[in-house]
mmCIF file of C-alpha atoms in Angstrom:
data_model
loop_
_atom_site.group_PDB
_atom_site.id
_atom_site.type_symbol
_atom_site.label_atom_id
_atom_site.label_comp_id
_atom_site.label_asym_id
_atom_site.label_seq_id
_atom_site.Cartn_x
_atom_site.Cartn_y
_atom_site.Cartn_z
ATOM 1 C CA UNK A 434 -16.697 13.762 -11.237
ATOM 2 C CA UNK A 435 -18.018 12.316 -8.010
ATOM 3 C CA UNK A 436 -15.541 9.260 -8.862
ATOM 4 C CA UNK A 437 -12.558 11.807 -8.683
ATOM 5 C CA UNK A 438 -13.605 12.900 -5.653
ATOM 6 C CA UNK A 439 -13.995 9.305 -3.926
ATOM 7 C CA UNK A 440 -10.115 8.418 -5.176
ATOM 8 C CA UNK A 441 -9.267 11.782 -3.090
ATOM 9 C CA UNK A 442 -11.228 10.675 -0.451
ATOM 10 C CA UNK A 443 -9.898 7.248 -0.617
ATOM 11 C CA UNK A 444 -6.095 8.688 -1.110
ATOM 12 C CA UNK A 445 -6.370 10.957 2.043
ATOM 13 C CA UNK A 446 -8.238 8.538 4.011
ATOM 14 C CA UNK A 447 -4.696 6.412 3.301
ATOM 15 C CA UNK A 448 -2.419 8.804 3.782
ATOM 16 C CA UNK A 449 -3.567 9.740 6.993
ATOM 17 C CA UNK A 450 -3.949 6.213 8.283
ATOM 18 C CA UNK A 451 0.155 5.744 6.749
ATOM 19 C CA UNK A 452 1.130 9.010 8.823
ATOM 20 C CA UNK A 453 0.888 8.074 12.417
ATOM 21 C CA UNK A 454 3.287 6.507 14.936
ATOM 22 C CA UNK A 455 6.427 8.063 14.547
ATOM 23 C CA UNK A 456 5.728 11.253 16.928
ATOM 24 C CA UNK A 457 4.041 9.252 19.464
ATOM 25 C CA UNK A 458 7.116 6.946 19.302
ATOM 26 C CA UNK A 459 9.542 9.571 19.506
ATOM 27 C CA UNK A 460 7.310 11.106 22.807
ATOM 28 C CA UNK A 461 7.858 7.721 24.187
ATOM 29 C CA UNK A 462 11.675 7.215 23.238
ATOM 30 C CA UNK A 463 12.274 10.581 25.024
ATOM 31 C CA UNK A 464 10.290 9.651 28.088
ATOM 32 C CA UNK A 465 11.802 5.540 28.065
ATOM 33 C CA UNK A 466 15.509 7.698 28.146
ATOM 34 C CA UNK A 467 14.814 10.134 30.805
ATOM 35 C CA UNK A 468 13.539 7.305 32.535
ATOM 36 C CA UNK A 469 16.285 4.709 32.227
ATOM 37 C CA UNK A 470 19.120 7.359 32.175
ATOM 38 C CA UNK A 471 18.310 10.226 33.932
ATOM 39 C CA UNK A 472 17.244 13.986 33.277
ATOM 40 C CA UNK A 473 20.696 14.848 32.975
ATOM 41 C CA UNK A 474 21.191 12.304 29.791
ATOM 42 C CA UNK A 475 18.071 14.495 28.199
ATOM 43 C CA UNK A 476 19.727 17.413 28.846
ATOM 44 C CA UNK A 477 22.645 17.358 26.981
ATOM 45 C CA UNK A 478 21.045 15.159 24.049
ATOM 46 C CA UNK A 479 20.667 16.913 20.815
ATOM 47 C CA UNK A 480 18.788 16.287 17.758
ATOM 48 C CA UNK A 481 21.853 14.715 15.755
ATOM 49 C CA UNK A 482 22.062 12.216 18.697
ATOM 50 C CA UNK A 483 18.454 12.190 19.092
ATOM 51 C CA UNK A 484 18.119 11.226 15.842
ATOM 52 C CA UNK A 485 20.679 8.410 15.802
ATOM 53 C CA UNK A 486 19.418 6.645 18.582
ATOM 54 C CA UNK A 487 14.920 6.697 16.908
ATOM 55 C CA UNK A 488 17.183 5.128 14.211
ATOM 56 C CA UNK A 489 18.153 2.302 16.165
ATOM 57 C CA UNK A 490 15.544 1.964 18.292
ATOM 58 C CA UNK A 491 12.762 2.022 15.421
ATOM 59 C CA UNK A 492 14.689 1.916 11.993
ATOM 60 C CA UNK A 493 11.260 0.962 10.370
ATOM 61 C CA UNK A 494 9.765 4.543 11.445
ATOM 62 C CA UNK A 495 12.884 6.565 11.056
ATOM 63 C CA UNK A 496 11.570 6.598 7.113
ATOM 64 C CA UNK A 497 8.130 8.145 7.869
ATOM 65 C CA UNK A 498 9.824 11.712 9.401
ATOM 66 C CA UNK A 499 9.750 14.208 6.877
ATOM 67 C CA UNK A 500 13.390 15.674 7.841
ATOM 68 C CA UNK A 501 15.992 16.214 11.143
ATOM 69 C CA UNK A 502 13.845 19.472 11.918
ATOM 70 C CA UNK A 503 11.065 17.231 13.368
ATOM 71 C CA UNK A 504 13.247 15.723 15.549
ATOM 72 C CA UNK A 505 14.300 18.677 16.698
ATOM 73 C CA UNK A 506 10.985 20.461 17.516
ATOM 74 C CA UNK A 507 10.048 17.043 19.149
ATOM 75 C CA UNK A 508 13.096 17.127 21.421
ATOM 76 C CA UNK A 509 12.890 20.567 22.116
ATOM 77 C CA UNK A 510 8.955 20.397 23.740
ATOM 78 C CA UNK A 511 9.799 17.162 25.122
ATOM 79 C CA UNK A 512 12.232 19.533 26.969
ATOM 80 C CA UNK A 513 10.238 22.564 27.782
ATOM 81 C CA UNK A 514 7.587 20.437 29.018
ATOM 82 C CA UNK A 515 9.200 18.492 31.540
ATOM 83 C CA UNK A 516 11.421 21.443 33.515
ATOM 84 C CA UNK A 517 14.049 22.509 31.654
ATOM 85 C CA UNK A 518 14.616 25.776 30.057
ATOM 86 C CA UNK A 519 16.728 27.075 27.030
ATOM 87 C CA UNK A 520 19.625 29.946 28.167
ATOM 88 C CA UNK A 521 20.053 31.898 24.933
ATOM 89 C CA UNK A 522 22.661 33.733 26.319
ATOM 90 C CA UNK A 523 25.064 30.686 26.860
ATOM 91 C CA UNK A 524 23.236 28.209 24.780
ATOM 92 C CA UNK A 525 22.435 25.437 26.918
ATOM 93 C CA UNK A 526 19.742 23.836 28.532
ATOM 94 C CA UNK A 527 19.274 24.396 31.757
ATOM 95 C CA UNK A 528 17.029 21.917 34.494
ATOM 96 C CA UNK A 529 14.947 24.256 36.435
ATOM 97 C CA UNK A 530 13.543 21.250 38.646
ATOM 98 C CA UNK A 531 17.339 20.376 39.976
ATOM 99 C CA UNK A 532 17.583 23.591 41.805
#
C-alpha cells in the first residue's frame, strides 16, 4: 500500500512540475503587447486573437492550456487590472486611465 501511495506522490509531484509556464507567459505576452503597441492594441484584442498570437509567440506552450476559456479569463484580468473596464451595456472595453 505505502508503494501506491509513493507512485501518487511521485505522479503529482510530476504533474505539477509539467503544469507551469504557460500563465506566467501569457501575463508577460499581454504586458510585452501593451508595451510595444499601446493600451489601445489591448483594448480591442480578444481571446480568438489573443490566442493566435501565444500560438506564435510560444507554439511549444500553446499545448499545455487546457482550452480557449483560459485565455480568455487571462485576458480579461490582464484587463481589469491595468484600467480598463467592461461596458455591458454596449459591450466593449472601455480605458478608464485615458480620460
Amino acid at each position: 500500500m505505502s508503494n501506491l501511495k509513493e507512485l501518487i506522490s511521485q505522479a503529482l509531484d510530476q504533474q505539477q512540475g509539467q503544469g507551469g509556464g504557460h500563465i506566467s507567459a501569457m501575463r508577460a505576452l499581454l504586458a510585452k503587447i501593451e508595451r510595444e503597441h499601446g493600451r489601445e492594441v489591448i483594448r480591442q484584442l480578444r481571446p480568438v486573437g489573443f490566442k493566435m498570437i501565444f500560438a506564435a509567440v510560444h507554439p511549444d506552450l500553446v499545448g499545455k492550456v487546457g482550452n480557449s476559456h483560459e485565455f480568455a479569463c487571462q485576458l480579461n484580468a490582464y484587463k481589469n487590472s491595468h484600467g480598463f473596464q467592461y461596458d455591458k451595456v454596449n459591450k466593449i472595453w472601455i480605458d478608464t486611465r485615458a480620460k
